[in-house]
Coordinates of C-alpha atoms and ligand atoms in Angstrom, one line a residue:
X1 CA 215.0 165.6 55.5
X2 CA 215.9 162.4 58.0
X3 CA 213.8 159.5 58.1
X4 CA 213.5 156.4 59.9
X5 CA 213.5 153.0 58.7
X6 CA 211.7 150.3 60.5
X7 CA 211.7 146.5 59.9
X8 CA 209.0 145.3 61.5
X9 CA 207.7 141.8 63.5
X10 CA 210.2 141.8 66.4
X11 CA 209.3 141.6 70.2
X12 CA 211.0 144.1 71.9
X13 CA 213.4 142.7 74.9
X14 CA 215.4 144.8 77.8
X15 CA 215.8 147.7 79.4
X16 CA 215.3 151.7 79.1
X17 CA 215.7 154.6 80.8
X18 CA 213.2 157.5 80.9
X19 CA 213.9 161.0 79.9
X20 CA 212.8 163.6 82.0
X21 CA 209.2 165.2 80.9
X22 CA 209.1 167.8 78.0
X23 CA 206.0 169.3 79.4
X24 CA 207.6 169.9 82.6
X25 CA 210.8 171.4 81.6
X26 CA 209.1 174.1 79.8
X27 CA 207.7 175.4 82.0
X28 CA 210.7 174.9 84.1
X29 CA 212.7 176.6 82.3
X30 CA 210.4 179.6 82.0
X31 CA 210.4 179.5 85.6
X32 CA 213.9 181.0 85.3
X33 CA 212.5 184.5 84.4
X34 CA 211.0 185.1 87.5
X35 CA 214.3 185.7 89.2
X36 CA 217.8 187.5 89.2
X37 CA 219.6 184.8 90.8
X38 CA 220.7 181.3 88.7
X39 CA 218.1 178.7 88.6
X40 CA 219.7 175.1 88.2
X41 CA 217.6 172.4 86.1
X42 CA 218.6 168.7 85.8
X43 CA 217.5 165.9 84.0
X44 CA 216.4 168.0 81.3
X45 CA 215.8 166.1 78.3
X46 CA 217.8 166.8 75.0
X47 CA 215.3 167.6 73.0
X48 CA 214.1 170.0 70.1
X49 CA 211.6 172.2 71.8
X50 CA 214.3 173.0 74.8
X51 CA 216.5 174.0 72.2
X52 CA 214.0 176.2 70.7
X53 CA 212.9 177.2 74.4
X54 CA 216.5 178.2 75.4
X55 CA 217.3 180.0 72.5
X56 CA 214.0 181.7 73.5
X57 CA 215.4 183.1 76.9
X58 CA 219.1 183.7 75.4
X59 CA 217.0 186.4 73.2
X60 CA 216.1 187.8 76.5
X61 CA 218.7 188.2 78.1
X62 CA 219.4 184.6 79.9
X63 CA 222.5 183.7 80.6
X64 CA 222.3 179.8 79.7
X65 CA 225.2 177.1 80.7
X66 CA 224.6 174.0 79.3
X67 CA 226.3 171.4 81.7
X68 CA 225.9 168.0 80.0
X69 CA 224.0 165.1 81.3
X70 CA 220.7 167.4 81.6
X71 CA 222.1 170.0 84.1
X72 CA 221.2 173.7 82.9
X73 CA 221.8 176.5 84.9
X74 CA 219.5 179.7 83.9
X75 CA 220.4 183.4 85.3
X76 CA 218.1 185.8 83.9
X77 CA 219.9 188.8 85.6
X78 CA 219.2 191.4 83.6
X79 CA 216.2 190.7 80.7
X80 CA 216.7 192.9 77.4
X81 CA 214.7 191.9 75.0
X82 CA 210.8 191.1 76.1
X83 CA 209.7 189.6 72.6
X84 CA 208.6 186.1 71.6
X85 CA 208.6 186.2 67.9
X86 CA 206.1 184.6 65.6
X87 CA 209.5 182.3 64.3
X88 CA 209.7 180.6 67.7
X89 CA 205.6 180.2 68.7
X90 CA 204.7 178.9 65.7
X91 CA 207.4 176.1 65.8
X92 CA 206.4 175.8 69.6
X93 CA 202.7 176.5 71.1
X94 CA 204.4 176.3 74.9
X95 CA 206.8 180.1 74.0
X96 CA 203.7 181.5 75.4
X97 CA 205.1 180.1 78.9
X98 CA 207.2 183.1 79.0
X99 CA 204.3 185.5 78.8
X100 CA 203.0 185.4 82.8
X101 CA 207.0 185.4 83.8
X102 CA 207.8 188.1 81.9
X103 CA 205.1 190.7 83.0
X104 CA 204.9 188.9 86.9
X105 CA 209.0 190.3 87.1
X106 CA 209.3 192.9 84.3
X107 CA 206.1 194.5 83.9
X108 CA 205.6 193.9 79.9
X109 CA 205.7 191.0 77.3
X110 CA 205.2 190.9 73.4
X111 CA 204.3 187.6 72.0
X112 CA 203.4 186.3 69.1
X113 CA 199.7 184.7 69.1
X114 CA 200.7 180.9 68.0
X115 CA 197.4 180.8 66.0
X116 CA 196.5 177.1 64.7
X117 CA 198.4 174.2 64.6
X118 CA 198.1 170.4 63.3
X119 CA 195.7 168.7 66.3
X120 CA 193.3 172.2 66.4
X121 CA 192.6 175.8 66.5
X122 CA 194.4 175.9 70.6
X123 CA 193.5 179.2 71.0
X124 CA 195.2 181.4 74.3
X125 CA 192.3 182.8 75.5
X126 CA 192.1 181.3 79.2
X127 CA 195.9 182.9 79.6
X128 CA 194.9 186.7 78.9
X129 CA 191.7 186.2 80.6
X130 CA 193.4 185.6 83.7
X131 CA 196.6 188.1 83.5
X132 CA 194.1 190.6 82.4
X133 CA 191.8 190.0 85.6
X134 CA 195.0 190.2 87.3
X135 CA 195.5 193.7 86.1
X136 CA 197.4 193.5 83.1
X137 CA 196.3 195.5 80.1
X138 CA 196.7 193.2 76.9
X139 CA 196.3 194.2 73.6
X140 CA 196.4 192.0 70.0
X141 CA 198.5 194.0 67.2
X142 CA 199.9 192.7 64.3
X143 CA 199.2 189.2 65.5
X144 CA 201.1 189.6 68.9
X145 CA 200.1 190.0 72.6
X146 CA 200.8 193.2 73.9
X147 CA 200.6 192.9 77.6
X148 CA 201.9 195.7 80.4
X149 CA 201.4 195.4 84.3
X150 CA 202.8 198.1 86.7
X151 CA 202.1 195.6 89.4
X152 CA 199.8 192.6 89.0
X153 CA 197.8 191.7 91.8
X154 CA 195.7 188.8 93.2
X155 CA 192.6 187.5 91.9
X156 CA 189.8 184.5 91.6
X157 CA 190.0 183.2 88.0
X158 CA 187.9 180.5 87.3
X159 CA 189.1 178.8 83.8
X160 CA 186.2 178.1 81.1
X161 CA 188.2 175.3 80.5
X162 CA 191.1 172.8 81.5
X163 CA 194.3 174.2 80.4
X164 CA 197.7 172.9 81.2
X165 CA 199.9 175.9 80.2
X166 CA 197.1 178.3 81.1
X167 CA 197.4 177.2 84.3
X168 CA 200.8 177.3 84.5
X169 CA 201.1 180.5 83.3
X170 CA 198.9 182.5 85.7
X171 CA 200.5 180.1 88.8
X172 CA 203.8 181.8 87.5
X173 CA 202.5 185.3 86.9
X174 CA 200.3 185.1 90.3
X175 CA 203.8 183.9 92.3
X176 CA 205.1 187.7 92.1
X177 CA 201.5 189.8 92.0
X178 CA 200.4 191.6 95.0
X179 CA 198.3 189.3 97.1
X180 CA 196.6 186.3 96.6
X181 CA 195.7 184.5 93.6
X182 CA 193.0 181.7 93.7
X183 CA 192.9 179.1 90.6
X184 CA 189.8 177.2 90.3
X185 CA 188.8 174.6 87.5
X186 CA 192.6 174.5 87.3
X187 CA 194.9 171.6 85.8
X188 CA 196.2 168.6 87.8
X189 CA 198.3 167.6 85.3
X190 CA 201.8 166.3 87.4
X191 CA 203.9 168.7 85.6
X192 CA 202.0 171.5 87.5
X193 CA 202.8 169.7 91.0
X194 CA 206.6 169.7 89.1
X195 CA 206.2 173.4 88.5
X196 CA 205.0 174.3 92.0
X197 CA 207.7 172.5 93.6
X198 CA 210.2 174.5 91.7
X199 CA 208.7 177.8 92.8
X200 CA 208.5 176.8 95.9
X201 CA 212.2 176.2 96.5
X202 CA 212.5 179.6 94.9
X203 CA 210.2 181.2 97.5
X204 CA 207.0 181.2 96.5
X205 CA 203.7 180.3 98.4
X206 CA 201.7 177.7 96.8
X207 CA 199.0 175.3 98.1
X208 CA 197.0 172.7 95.6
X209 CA 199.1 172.0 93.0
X210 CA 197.9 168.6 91.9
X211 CA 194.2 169.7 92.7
X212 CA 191.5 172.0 90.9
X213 CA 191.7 174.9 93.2
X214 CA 195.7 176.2 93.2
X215 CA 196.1 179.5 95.7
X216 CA 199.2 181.6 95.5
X217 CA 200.4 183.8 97.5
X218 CA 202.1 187.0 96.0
X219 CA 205.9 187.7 97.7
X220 CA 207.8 190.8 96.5
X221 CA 210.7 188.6 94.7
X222 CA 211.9 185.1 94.3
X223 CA 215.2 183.9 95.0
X224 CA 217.3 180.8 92.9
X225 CA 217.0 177.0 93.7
X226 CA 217.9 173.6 92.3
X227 CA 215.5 171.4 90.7
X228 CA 215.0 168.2 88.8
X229 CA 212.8 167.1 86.1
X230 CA 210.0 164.8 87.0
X231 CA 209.8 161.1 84.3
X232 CA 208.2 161.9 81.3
X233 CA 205.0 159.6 81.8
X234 CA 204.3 159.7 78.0
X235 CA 207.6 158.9 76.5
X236 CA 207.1 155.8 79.0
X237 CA 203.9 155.4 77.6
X238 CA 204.8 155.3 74.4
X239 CA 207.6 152.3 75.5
X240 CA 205.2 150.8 77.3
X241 CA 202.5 150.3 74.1
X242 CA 205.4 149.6 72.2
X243 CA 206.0 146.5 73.8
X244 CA 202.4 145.8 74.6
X245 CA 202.1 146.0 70.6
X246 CA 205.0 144.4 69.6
X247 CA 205.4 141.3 72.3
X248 CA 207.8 140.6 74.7
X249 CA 209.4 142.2 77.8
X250 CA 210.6 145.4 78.5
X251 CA 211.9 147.0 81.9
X252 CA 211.6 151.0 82.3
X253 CA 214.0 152.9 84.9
X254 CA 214.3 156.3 85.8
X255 CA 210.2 156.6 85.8
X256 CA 207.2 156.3 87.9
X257 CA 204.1 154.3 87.5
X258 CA 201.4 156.3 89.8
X259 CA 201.9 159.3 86.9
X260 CA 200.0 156.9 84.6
X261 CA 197.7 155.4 86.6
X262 CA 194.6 155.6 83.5
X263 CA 197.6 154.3 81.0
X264 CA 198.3 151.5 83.0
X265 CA 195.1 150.4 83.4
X266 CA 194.1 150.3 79.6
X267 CA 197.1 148.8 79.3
X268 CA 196.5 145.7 81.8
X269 CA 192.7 145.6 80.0
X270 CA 194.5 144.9 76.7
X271 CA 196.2 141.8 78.3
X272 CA 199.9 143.1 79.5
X273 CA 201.1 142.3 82.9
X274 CA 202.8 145.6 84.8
X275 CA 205.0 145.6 87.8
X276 CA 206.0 148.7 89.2
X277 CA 208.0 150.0 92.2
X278 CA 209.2 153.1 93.2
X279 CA 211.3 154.5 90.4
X280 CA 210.6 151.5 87.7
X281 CA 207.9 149.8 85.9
X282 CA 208.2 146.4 84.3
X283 CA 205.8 145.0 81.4
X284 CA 205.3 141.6 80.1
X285 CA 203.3 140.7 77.4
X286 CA 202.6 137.2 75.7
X287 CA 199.2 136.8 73.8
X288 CA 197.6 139.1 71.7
X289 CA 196.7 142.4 72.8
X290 CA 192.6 142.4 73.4
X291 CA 190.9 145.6 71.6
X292 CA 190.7 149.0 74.1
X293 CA 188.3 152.1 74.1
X294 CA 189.7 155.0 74.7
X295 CA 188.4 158.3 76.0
X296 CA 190.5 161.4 76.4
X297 CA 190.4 163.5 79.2
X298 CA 192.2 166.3 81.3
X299 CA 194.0 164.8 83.6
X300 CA 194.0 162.2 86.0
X301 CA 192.0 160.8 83.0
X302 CA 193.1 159.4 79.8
X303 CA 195.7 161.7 78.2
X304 CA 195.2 163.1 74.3
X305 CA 199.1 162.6 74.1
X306 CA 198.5 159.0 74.5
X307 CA 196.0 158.8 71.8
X308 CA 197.6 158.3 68.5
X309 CA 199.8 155.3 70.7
X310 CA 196.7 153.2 71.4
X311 CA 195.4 153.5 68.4
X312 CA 198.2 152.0 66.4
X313 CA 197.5 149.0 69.2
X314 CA 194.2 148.6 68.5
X315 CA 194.9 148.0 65.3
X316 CA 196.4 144.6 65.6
X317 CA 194.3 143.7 69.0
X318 CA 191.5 141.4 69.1
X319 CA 188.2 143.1 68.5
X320 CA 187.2 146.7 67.9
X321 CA 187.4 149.7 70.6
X322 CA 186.1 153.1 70.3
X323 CA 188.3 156.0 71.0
X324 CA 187.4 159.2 71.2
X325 CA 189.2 162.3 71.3
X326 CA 187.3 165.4 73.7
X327 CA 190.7 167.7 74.2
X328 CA 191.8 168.3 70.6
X329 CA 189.5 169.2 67.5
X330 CA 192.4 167.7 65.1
X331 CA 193.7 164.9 66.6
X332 CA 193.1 162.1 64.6
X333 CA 195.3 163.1 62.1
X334 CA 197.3 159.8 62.5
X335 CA 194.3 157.6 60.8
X336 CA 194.9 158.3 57.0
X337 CA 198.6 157.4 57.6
X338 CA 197.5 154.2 59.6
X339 CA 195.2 152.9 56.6
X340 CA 197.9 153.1 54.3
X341 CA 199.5 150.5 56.0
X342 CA 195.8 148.4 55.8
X343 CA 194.3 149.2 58.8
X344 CA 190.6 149.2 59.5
X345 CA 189.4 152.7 61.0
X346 CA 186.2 154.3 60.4
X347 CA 186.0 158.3 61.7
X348 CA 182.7 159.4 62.9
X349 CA 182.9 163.0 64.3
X350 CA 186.3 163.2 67.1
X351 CA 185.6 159.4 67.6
X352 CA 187.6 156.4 65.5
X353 CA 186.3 152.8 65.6
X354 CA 188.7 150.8 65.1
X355 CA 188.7 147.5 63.9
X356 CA 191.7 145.3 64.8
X357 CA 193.4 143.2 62.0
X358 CA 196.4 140.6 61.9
X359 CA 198.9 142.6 61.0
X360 CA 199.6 145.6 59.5
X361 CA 201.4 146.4 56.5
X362 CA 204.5 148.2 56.1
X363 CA 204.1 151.7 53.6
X364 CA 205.9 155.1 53.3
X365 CA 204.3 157.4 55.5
X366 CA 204.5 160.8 57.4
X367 CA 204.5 162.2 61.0
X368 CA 202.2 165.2 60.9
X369 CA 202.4 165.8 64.9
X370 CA 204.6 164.8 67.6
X371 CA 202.8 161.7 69.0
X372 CA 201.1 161.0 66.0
X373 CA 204.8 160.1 65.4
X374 CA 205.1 158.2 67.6
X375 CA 201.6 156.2 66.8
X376 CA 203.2 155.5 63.2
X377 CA 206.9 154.2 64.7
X378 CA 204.7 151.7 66.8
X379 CA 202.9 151.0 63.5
X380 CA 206.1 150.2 61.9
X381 CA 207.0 147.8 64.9
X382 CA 204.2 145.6 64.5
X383 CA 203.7 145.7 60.6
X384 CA 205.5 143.3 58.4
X385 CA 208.0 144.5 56.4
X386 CA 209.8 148.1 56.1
X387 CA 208.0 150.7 57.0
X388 CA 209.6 154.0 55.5
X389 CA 208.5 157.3 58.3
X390 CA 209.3 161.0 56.9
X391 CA 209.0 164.3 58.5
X392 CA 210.5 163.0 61.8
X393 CA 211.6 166.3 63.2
X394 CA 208.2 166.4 65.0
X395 CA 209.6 163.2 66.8
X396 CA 212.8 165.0 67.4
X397 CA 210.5 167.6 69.3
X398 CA 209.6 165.0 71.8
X399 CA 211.4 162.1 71.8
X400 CA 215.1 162.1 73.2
X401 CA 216.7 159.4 71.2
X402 CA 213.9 157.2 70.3
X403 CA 215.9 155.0 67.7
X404 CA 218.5 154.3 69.9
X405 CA 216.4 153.3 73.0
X406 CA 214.2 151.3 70.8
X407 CA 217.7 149.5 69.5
X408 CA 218.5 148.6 72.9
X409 CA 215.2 146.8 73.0
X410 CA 216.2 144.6 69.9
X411 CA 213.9 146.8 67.6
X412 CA 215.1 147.0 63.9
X413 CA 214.8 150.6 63.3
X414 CA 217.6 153.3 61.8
X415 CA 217.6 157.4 60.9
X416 CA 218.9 158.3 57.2
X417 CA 219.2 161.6 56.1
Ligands
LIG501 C1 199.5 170.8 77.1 C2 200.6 169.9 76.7 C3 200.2 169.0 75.5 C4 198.9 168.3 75.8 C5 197.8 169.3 76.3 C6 196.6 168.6 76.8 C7 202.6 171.2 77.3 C8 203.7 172.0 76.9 N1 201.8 170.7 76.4 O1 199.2 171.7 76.0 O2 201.2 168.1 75.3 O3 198.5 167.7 74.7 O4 198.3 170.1 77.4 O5 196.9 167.7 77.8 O6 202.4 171.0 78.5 N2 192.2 176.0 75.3 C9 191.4 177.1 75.1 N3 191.8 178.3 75.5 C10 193.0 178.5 76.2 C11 193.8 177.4 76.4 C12 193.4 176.1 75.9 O7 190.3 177.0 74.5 O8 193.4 179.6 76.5 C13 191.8 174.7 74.8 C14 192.7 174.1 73.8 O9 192.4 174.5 72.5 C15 192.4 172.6 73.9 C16 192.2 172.5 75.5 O10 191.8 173.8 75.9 O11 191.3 172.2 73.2 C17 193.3 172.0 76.3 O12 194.5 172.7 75.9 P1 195.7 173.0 76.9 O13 195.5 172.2 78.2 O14 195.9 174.5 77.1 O15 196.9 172.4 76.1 P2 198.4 173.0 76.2 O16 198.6 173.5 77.5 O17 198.7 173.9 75.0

């Protein structure tokens, strides 16, 4: 199993460029089912979750050409095989992305329920509650979906709750239903106003992406289009609390600061100083960070994937902050693995006080989620001496390259097998 060794204490100095989002290119890709013709997908970032994605929709019958440099091209002429097995969802919650593309264009889907995973219970509810008000008739056997839809059609589905896929889903499933589809208490997450671009260059009819009430308009088929991946806004969030955390002065291309508006902010709070244009964002930071609270939220709020980042901040910052976590039952995993390396949490309920020390200490410890990952590699920045981090494929899932862009910062940091 690979690790990654960090030495720890350095600022971090120069210049990175930002991956394309995982949690748009899901979807994305998805979006690929919905038609005969070839969908083309750049700046798609090289990362273990689109492998497990496109081997996915090879099983069902896409044709996949892998073009370098992020450029996929997608043709799902002719789909075979309507199955997501258990294998692939439990590696990867998002494989139920498939599910409203695959009944929307081929009238039937079999997927494996994910069940629970490390950060909580992330049930799939909201996603058969709306296909199923949308006709479909979904069944649970054997621990998979069983879901069959001559024809979906149009309908008002309010969501109980704030779901990112779910409402990506039903926005895909509703594109090709008969009639109109009204989404309300929906996501605004950017990566849906990403999604509903897409579709819209393929040809479907789409108002409010970005806003809690999405409306689709059913057309009988969708034709291909070109599209690129929006900035992942947490991998430069992650950068960005690096350097916050570690000193100095880094420059991020290729992103785009009004996707992290709440992230920004905290970060100013803590004492950075952010410039930003259109396609860059610059931070600067010289004194010790000042202690943040955090509270996580859909979005334009605080994001949960930002968590685990600020809390391995707060643990060297001046004072104590208060962050707590409303998205995720289980997402606070990162704490045990932060007090071996000395610092000062408490846990009360989904909240974590934590108190901010010197410096942390550098310890052997493991990634048990993909930005809890992430939290621990910032850890190792700041902490003195080596810090030793095992189980890094859930980095791998997320992260395109993260010890080599931290390199070009100056950060000691290396992958052994
Ligand atoms: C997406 C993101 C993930 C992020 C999360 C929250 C992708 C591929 N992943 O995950 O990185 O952490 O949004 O911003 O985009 N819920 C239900 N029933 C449902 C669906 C969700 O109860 O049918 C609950 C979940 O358990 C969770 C909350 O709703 O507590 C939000 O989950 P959701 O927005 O669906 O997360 P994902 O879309 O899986």
């Amino acid at each position: 199993m690979q690790k990654l060794i960090i030495q720890g204490g350095l600022p971090l100095h120069g210049e990175v460029s930002i991956s394309g989002a995982k949690n748009a290119a899901l979807p994305l890709l998805c979006a690929a089912l919905l038609t005969g013709e070839s969908l083309t997908i750049n700046n798609v970032p090289a990362l273990q979750d689109i492998t497990t994605m496109l081997s996915l929709l090879k099983q069902m019958g896409t044709r996949v050409t892998e073009h370098g440099n992020g450029e996929i091209v997608l043709s799902a002429a002719a789909l075979t095989h309507l199955v997501a097995p258990y294998e692939m969802v439990k590696t990867m919650r998002a494989a139920i992305l498939v599910l409203g593309p695959l009944l929307a264009r081929a009238g039937e889907a079999e997927i494996s329920l994910p069940g629970g995973c490390a950060i909580g219970l992330r049930p799939v509810d909201q996603h058969i509650k709306g296909l199923q008000a949308m006709g479909a008739e979904i069944a649970i056997r054997h621990g998979y979906i069983h879901a069959v839809a001559k024809k979906l059609h149009g309908a008002r589905i309010v969501f109980d709750i704030v779901t990112v896929t779910g409402t990506e889903n039903l926005m895909m499933a509703a594109t090709l239903a008969e009639g109109t589809t009204i989404l309300e208490n929906a996501a605004r997450e950017p990566e849906i106003i990403d999604l509903a671009h897409c579709l819209s260059a393929m040809g479907a009819k789409i108002h409010g992406a970005g806003t809690d009430i999405i409306t689709v308009e059913g057309v009988s088929s969708l034709h291909g289009a070109e599209h690129t991946v929006m900035p992942d806004r947490i991998e430069t969030g992650t950068f960005l609390v690096a350097a916050t955390a570690a000193g100095g002065e880094i420059h991020l291309k290729n992103t785009d600061a009004h996707l992290l508006d709440a992230v920004l902010d905290k970060l100013t709070e803590a004492g950075a100083r952010i410039d930003s244009a259109a396609n860059w964002i610059n931070l600067t930071m010289q004194t010790k960070p000042k202690a943040v609270n955090i509270r996580t939220a859909p979005y334009p709020a605080f994001p949960t994937d930002m968590q685990a980042q600020f809390m391995s901040l707060n643990c060297i910052a001046d004072g104590t902050a208060i962050m707590t976590e409303t998205i995720f039952e289980n997402r606070l995993m990162h704490v045990q693995e932060l007090k071996r390396m000395n610092a000062n949490i408490e846990v009360e309920g989904n909240a974590a006080i934590v108190t901010g020390i010197t410096q942390l200490d550098s310890a052997n410890v493991m990634a048990t989620d993909l930005r809890a990952s992430a939290s621990l590699v910032i850890a190792g920045l700041v902490a003195q001496g080596e810090t030793v981090i095992d189980r890094i494929y859930h980095l791998d899932r997320g992260y395109e390259n993260i010890e080599g862009k931290l390199s070009a910062l100056g950060a000691q940091i290396r992958r052994i097998q």
